[in-house]
Coordinates of C-alpha atoms and ligand atoms in Angstrom, one line a residue:
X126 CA 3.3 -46.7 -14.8
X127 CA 1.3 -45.9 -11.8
X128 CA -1.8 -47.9 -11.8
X129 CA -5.5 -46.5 -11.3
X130 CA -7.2 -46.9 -8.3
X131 CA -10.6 -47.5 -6.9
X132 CA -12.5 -46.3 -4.6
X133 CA -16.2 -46.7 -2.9
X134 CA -17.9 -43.2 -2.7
X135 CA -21.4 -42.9 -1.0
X136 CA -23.9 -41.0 -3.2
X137 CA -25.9 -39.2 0.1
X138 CA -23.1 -37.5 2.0
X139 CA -19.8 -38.5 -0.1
X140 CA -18.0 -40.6 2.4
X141 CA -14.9 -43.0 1.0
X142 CA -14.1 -46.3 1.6
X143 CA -11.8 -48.7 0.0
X144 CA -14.0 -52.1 -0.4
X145 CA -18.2 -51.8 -1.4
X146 CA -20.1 -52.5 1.4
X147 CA -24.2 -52.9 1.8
X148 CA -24.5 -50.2 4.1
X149 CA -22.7 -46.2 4.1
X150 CA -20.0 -46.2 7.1
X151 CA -20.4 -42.4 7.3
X152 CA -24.0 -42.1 7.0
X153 CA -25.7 -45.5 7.8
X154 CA -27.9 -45.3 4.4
X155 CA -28.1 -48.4 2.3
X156 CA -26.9 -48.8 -0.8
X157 CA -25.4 -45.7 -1.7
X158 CA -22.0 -47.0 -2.4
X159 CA -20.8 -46.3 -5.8
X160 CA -17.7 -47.5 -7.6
X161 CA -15.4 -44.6 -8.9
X162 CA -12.0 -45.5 -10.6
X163 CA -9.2 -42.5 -10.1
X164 CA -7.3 -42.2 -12.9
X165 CA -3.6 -41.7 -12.2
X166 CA -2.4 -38.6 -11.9
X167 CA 0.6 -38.3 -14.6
X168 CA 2.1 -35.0 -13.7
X169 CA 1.9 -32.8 -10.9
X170 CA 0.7 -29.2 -11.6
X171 CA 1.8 -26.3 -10.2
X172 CA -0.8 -25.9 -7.7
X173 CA 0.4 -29.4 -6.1
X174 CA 2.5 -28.2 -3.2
X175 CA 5.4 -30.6 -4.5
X176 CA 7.4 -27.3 -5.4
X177 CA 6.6 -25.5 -2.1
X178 CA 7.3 -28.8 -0.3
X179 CA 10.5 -28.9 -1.3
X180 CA 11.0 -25.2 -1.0
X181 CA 10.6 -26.1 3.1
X182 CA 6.8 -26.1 3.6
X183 CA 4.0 -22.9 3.3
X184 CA 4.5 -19.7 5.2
X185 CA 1.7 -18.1 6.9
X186 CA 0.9 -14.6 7.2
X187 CA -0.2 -12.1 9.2
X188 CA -3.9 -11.2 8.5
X189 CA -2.7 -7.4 8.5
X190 CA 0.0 -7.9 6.2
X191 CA -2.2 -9.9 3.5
X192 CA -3.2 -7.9 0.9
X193 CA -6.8 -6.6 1.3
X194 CA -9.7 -7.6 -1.6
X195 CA -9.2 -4.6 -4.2
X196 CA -12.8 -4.8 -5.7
X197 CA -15.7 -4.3 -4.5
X198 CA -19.1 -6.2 -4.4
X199 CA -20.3 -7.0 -7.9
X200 CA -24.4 -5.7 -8.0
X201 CA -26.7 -7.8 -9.7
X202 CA -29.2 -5.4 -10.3
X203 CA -31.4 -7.6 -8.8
X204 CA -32.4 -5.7 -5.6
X205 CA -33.8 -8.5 -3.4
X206 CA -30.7 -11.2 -4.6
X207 CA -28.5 -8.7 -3.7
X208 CA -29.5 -8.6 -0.8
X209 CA -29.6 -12.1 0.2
X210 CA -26.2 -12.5 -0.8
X211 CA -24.9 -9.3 1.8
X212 CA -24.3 -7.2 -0.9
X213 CA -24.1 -8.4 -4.0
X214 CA -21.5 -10.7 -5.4
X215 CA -17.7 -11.3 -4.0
X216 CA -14.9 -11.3 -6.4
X217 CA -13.7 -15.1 -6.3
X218 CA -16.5 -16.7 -4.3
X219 CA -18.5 -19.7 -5.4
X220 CA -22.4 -19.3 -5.0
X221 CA -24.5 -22.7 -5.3
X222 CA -27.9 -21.9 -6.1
X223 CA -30.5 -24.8 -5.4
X224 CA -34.1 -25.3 -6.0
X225 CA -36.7 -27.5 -7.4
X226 CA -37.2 -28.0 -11.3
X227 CA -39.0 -24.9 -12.9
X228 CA -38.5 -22.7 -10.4
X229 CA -37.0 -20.2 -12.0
X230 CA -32.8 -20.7 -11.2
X231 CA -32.4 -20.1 -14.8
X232 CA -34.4 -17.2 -15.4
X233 CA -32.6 -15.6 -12.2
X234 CA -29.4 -16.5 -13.1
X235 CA -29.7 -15.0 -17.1
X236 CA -31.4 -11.8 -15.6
X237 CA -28.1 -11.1 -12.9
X238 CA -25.8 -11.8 -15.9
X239 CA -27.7 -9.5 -17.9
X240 CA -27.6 -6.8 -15.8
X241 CA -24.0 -7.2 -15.1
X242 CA -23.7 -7.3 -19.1
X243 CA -25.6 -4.0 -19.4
X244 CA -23.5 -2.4 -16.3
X245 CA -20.2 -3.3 -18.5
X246 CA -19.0 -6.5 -16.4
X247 CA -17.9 -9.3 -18.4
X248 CA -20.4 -12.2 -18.1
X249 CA -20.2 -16.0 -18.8
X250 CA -23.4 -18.2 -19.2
X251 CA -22.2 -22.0 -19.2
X252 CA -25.3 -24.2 -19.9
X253 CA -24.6 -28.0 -19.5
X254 CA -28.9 -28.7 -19.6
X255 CA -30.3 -26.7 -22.4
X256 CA -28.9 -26.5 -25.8
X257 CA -27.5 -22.4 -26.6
X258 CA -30.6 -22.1 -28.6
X259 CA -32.7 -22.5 -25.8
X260 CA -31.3 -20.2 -23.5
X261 CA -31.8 -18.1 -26.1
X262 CA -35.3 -18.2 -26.2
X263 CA -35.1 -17.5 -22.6
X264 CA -33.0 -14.4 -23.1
X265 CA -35.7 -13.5 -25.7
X266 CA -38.5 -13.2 -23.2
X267 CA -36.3 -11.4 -20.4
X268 CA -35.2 -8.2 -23.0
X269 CA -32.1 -7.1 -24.7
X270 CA -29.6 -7.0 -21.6
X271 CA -29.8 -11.0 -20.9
X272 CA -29.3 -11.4 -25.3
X273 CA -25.7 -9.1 -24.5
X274 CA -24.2 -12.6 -22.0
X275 CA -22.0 -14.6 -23.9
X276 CA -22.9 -18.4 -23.7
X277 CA -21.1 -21.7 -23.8
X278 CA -22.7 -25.0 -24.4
X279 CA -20.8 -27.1 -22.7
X280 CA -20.1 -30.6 -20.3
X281 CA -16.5 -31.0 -20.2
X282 CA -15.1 -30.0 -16.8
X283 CA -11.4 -29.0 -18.5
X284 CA -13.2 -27.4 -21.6
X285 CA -15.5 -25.1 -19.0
X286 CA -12.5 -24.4 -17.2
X287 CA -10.3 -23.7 -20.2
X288 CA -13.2 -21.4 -21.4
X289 CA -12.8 -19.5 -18.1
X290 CA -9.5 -19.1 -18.1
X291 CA -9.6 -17.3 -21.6
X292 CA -12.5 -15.3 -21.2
X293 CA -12.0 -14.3 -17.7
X294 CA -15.6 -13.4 -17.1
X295 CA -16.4 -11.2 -13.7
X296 CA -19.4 -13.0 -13.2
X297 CA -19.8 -16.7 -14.6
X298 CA -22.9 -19.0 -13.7
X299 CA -22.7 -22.8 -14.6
X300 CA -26.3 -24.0 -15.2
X301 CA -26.1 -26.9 -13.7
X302 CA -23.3 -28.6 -11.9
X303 CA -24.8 -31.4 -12.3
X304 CA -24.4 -32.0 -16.2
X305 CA -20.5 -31.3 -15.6
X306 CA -17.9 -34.1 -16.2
X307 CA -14.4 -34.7 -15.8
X308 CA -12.9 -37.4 -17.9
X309 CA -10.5 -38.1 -15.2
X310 CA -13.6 -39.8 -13.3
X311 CA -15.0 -42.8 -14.8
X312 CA -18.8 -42.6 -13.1
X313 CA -21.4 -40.8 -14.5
X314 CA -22.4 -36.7 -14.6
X315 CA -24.1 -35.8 -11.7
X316 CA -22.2 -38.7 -9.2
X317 CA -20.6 -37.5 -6.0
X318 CA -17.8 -37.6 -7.1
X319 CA -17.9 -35.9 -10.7
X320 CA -20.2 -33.2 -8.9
X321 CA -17.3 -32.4 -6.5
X322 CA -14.6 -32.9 -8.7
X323 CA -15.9 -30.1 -11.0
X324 CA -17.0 -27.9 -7.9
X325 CA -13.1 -28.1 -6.7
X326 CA -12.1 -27.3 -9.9
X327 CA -14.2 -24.7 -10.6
X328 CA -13.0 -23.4 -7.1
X329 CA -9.7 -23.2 -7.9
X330 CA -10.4 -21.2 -11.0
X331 CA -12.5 -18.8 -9.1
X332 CA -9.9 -17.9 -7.0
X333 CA -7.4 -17.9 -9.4
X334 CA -9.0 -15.6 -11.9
X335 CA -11.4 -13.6 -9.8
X336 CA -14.2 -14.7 -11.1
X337 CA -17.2 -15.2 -8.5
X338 CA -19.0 -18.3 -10.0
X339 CA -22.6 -19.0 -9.7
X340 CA -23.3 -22.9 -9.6
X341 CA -26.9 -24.1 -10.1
X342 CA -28.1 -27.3 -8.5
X343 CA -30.6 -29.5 -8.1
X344 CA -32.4 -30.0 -5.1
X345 CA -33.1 -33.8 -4.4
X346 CA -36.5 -35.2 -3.1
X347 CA -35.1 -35.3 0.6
X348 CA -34.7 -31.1 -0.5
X349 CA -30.8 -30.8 0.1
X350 CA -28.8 -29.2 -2.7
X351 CA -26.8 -31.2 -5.1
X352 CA -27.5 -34.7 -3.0
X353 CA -24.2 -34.7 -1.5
X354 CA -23.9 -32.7 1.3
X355 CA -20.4 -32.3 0.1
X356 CA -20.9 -29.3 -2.1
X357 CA -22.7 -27.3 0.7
X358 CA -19.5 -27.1 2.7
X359 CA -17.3 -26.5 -0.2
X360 CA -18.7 -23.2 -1.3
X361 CA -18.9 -19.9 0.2
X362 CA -22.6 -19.2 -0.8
X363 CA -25.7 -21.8 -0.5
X364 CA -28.7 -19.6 -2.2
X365 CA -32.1 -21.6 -2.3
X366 CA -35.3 -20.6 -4.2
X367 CA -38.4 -21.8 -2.8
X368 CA -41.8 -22.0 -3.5
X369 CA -44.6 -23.7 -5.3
X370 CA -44.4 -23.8 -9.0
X371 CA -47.8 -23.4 -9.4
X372 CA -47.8 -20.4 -7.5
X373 CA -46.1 -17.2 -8.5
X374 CA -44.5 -16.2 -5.1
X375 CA -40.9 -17.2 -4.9
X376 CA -38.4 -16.9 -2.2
X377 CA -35.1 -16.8 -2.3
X378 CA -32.8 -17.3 0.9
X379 CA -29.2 -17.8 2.0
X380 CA -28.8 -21.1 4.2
X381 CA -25.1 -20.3 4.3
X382 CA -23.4 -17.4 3.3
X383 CA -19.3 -16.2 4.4
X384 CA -20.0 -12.9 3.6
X385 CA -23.3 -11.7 5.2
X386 CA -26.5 -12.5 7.3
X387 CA -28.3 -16.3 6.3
X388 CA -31.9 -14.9 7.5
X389 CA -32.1 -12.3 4.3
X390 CA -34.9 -13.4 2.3
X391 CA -36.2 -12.3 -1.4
X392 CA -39.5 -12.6 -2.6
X393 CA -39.9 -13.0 -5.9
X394 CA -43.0 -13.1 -8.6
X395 CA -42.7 -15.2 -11.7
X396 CA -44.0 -13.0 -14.6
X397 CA -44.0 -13.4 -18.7
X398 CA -41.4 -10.9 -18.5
X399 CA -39.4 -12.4 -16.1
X400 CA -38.9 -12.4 -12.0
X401 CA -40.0 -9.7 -10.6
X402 CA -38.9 -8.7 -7.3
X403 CA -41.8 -8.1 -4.3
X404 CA -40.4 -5.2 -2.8
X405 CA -43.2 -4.9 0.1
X406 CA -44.3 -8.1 0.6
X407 CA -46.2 -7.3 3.5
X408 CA -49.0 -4.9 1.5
X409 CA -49.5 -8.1 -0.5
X410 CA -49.8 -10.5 2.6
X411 CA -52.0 -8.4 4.6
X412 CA -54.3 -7.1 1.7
X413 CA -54.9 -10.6 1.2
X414 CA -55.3 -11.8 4.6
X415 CA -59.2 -12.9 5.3
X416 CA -59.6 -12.2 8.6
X417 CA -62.8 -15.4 8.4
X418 CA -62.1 -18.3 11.7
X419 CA -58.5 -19.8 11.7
X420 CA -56.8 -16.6 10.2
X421 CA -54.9 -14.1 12.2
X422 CA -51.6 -11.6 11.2
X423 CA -48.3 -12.4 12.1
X424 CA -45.4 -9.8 12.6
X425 CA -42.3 -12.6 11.4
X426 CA -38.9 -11.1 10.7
X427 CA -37.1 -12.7 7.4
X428 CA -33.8 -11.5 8.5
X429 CA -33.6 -7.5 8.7
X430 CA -36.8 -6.9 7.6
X431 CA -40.1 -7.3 9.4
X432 CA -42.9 -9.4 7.1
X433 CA -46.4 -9.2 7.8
X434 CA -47.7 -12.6 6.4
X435 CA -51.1 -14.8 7.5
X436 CA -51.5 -17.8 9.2
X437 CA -54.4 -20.0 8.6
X438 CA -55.6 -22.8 10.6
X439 CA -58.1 -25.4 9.8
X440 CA -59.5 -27.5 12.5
X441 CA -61.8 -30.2 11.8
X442 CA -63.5 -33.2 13.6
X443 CA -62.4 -36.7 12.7
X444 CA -62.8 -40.9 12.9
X445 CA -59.3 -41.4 12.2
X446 CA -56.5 -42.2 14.8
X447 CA -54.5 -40.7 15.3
X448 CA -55.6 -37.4 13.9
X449 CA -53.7 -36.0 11.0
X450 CA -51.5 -33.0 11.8
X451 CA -49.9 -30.6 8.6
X452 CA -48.2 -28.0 8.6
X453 CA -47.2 -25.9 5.6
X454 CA -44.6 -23.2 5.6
X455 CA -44.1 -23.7 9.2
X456 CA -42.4 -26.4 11.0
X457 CA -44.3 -30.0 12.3
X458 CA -42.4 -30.5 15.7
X459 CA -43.6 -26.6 16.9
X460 CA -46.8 -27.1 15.3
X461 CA -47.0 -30.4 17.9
X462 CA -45.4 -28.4 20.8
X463 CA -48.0 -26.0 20.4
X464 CA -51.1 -28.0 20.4
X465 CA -49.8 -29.8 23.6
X466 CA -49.3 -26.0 25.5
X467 CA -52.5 -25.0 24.1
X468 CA -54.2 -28.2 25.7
X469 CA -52.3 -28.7 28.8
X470 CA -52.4 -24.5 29.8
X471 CA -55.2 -23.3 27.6
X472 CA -57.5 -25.5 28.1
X473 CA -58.2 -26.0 24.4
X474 CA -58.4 -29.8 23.7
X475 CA -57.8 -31.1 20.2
X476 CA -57.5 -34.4 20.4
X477 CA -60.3 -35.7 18.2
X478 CA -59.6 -33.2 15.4
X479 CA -57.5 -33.1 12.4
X480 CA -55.5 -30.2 12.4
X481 CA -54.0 -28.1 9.3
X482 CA -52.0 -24.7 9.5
X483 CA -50.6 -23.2 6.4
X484 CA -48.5 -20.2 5.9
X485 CA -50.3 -17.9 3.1
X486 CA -48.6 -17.2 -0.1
X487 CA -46.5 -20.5 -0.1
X488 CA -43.9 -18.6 2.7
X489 CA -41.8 -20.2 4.8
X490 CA -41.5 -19.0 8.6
X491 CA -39.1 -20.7 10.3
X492 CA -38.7 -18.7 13.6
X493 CA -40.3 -19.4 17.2
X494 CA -42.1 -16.3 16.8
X495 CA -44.8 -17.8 15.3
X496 CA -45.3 -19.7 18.0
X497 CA -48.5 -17.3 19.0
X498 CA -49.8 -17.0 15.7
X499 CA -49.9 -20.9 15.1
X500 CA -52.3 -21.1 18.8
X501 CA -54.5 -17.9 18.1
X502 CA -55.2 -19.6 14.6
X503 CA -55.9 -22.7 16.2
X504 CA -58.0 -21.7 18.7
X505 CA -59.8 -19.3 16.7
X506 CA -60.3 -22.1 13.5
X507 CA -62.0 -24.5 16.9
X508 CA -64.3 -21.6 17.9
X509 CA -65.4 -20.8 14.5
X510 CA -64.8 -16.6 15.8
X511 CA -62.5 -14.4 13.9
X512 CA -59.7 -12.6 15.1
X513 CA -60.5 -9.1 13.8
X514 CA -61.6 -5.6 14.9
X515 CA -65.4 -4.8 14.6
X516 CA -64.2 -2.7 11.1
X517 CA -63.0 -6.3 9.7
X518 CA -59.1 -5.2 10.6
X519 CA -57.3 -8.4 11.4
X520 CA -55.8 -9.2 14.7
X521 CA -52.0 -9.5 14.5
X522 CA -49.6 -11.1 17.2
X523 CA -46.1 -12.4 17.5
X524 CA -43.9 -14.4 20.5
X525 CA -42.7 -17.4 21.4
X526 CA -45.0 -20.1 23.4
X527 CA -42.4 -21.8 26.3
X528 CA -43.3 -25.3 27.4
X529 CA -44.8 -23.8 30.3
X530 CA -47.4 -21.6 28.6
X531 CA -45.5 -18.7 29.2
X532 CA -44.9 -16.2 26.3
X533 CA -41.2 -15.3 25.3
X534 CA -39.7 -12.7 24.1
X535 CA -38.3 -12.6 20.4
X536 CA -35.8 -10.5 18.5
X537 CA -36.8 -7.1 17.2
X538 CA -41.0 -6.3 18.8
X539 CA -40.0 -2.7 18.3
X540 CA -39.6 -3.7 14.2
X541 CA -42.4 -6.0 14.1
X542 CA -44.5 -3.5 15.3
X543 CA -43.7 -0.5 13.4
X544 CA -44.6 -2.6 10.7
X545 CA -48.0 -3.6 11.8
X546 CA -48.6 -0.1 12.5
X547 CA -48.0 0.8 8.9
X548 CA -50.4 -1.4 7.4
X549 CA -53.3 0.1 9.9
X550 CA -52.8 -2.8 12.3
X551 CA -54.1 -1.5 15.3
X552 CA -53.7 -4.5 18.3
X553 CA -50.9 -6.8 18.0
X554 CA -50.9 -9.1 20.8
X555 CA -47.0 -10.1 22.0
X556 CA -45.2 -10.5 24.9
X557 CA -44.9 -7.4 27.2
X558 CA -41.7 -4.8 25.7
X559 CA -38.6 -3.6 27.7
X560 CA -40.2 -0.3 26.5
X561 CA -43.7 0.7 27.7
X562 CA -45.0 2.9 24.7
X563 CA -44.7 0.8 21.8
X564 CA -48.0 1.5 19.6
X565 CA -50.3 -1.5 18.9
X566 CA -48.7 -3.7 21.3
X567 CA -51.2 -5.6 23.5
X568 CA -49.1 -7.1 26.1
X569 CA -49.8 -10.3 27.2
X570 CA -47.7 -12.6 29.5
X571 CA -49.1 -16.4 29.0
X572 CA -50.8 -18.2 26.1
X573 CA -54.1 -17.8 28.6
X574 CA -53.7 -14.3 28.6
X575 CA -53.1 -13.9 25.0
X576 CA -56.3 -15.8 24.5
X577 CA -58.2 -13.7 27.2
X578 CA -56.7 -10.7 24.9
X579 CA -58.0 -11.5 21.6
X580 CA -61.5 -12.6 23.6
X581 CA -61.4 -8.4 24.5
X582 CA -60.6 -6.7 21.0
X583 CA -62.7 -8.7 19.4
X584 CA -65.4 -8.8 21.5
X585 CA -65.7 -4.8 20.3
X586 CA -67.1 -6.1 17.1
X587 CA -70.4 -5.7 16.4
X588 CA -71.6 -9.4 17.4
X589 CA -71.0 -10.8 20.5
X590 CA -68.4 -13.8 20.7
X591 CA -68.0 -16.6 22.8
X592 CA -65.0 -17.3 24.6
X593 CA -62.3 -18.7 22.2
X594 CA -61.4 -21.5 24.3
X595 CA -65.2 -22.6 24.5
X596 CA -65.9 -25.8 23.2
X597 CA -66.9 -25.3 19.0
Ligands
ATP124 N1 -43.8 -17.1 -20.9 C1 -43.8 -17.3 -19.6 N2 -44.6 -16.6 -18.7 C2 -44.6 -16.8 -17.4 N3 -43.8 -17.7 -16.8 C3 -43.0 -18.4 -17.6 C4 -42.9 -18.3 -19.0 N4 -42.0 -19.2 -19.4 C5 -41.5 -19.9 -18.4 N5 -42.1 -19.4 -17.2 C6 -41.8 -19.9 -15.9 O1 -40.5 -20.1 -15.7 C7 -40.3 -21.4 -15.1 C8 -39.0 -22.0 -15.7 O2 -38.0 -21.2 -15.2 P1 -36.5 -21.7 -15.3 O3 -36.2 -22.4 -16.6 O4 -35.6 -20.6 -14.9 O5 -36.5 -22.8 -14.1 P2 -35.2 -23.7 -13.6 O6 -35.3 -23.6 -12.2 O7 -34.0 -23.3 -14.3 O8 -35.7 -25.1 -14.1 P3 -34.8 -26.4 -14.4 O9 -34.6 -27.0 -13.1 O10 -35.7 -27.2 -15.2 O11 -33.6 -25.9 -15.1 C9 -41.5 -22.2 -15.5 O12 -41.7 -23.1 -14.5 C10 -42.5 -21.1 -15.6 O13 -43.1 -21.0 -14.3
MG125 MG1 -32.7 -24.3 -15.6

């Protein structure tokens, strides 16, 4: 009888190694190592390759002789996660669908599979975290479509799988990957290896019934899906919903995805009724935007579609050393990169201040264009002057700040400032166009110039301002 073996797997990014040791070979973190005992395998299944081995090895195929995918994309109903997944769901593909606790992966998950219930697909809700009851009361609150999904209660890797097989849903989500477990594994739910042992095997049953599978994770506190990095390469599809849970803006974006664009995003609002999709995000950013010291517009593109959102900065005169620096929505190293351009070519010093910039809305930018928006803020928060049109329009700007104070051009002005245009924006400060007639742009070709820009427009207001670079 073959015996069962042992092996050392780490818990952060899933490498193997035959004897413990204090420290992760693959990823240098400590401690991480955890014993798993592989059961035998008693009999090889079909899908083993011993058959084909012996048969004289796989043969491989021309692309244009392999049969092409006969359906089409599976729609969610769900406009905006539709989107961010390039179309709606693939026949046979694996999704994993990460976020924080409470931030709605459920409630998105049971309002898709409703809507594929109502449109006639067959659905499958597998819930290994809340009881069938529970998702019930769910269902309740999101209406009669999400009450039609069948759901199984469920742990067991082979029993989920089994269920698959017999039901052969179009659309099945597991809720969460996590809670699965295979009783081949010996360590616990939710270890590397149980977690990619029921991912694989969920795989496999994808592809072999068709079924495009929907796996919720957990995001861990160092904010990568599932812990091990393992299941990120494994699927086709990595979906994560942001946001702050105490706010009701949620966004939902693809950091990998085989079948269409990653920079998609969806905004979502949590509502009694459900998620509600934002479907012009930018009339909700801009109305809000308060055009006071420290706030100007910025023209950011979330994929295809321009998004107007606001950037705040807050800059304020400390003892302590060195002086804090946060950044929200927006990313620490650029926020540091542009505090060093704005002092060295700009002339505008923070070194005794503690600076804060924040996205509004709890949105994520994570594009060089803001770049501009992050300095005007900045310098506008140190001056105490607002960036806004004597008529209490904010200003609105865009670009890329080089290391040399120079402004760079970004994907898409022509987009960006269309969209400015429709919300009444009337001077959006970016670097100069390929094209000369392109409505409220307000060239400028350095970070000084920018600045001596704003200084203009907004000296038409009814006050007189200072310089924005003058000392506050
Ligand atoms: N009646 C309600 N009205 C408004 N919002 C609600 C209501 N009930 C629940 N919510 C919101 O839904 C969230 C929970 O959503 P959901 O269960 O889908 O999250 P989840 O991401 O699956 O969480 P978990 O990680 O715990 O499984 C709550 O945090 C709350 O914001
Ligand atoms: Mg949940």
């Amino acid at each position: 009888m073959a015996r069962s073996r042992s092996k050392h797997v780490c818990s952060e990014c899933g490498h193997e190694a035959l004897a413990w040791s204090g420290q992760c070979g693959g990823c240098g973190a400590w401690n991480t190592l955890e014993e798993t005992v592989v059961a035998p395998k008693t009999k090889r299944g079909p899908g083993s390759g011993g058959d084909k081995a012996r048969k004289g090895g796989a043969r491989a195929t021309p692309l244009r002789d392999v049969a092409r995918p006969q359906e089409a994309r599976l729609l969610s109903g769900i406009g905006e996660l539709d989107r961010v997944l390039g179309g709606g769901f693939v026949p046979g593909s694996l999704v994993l669908l990460g976020g924080a606790p409470g931030i709605g992966k459920s409630t998105i998950t049971a309002m898709a599979l409703g809507n594929l219930a109502a449109s006639g697909r067959r659905t499958l809700y597998v819930t290994g975290e809340e009881s069938a009851a529970q998702v019930r009361m769910r269902a309740e609150r999101l209406g009669d479509d999400a009450l039609a999904v069948p759901a199984l209660a469920e742990t067991d890797l082979a029993a989920v799988i089994g269920a698959i097989e017999a039901e052969a849903p179009e659309v099945c989500v597991v809720d969460s990957v996590q809670t699965l477990h295979s009783g081949e594994l010996s360590s616990a739910p939710g270890s590397v290896a149980q977690v990619r042992e029921a991912a694989s095997g969920l795989m496999e049953v994808a592809k072999r019934t068709g079924t495009a599978m929907v796996l919720v994770g957990h995001v861990t506190k160092e904010g990568s899906v599932a812990g091990p990095r393992v299941l990120e390469h494994l699927v086709d599809c990595v979906l994560v919903f942001e946001g702050e849970r105490e706010r009701s803006y949620r966004t939902l974006r693809a950091l990998k995805n085989r079948f269409g664009a990653t920079s998609e995003v969806g905004v979502f609002e949590m509502r009694s009724g459900g998620l509600v999709a934002v479907e012009d995000p930018s009339a909700r950013f801009v109305g809000e935007a308060t055009a006071a010291p420290g706030s100007v517009v910025l023209c950011s593109m979330e994929g295809t579609r321009p998004l107007l959102v606001e950037v705040q900065a807050l800059v304020a005169p400390t003892e302590v050393v060195p002086p804090r620096r946060v950044a929200n929505g927006i990313d620490r190293n650029r926020l540091a990169m542009v505090l060093a351009v704005l002092s060295r070519h700009a002339g505008v010093q923070m070194g005794s201040a503690d600076v804060f910039v924040n996205v509004a809305g709890g949105v994520r930018v994570d594009e060089p264009g803001a770049d501009l928006a992050v300095a005007l803020a900045l310098a506008s928060a140190r001056s105490g002057k607002p960036l806004a049109h004597a008529d209490g329009r904010p200003l609105a700007c865009f670009g890329e700040i080089g290391l040399t104070g120079e402004l760079r051009a970004v994907g898409h002005p022509e987009r960006r400032l269309a969209e400015a245009a429709k919300f009444g924006l009337e001077s959006v400060i970016a670097p100069p166009a390929p094209a000369p007639d392109l409505g409220p742009l307000a060239p400028a070709k350095t970070l000084r110039g920018a600045l001596k820009r704003a200084r203009a427009i907004c000296a038409d207001a009814a006050s007189p301002v200072e310089p924005l670079d003058a000392a506050a």
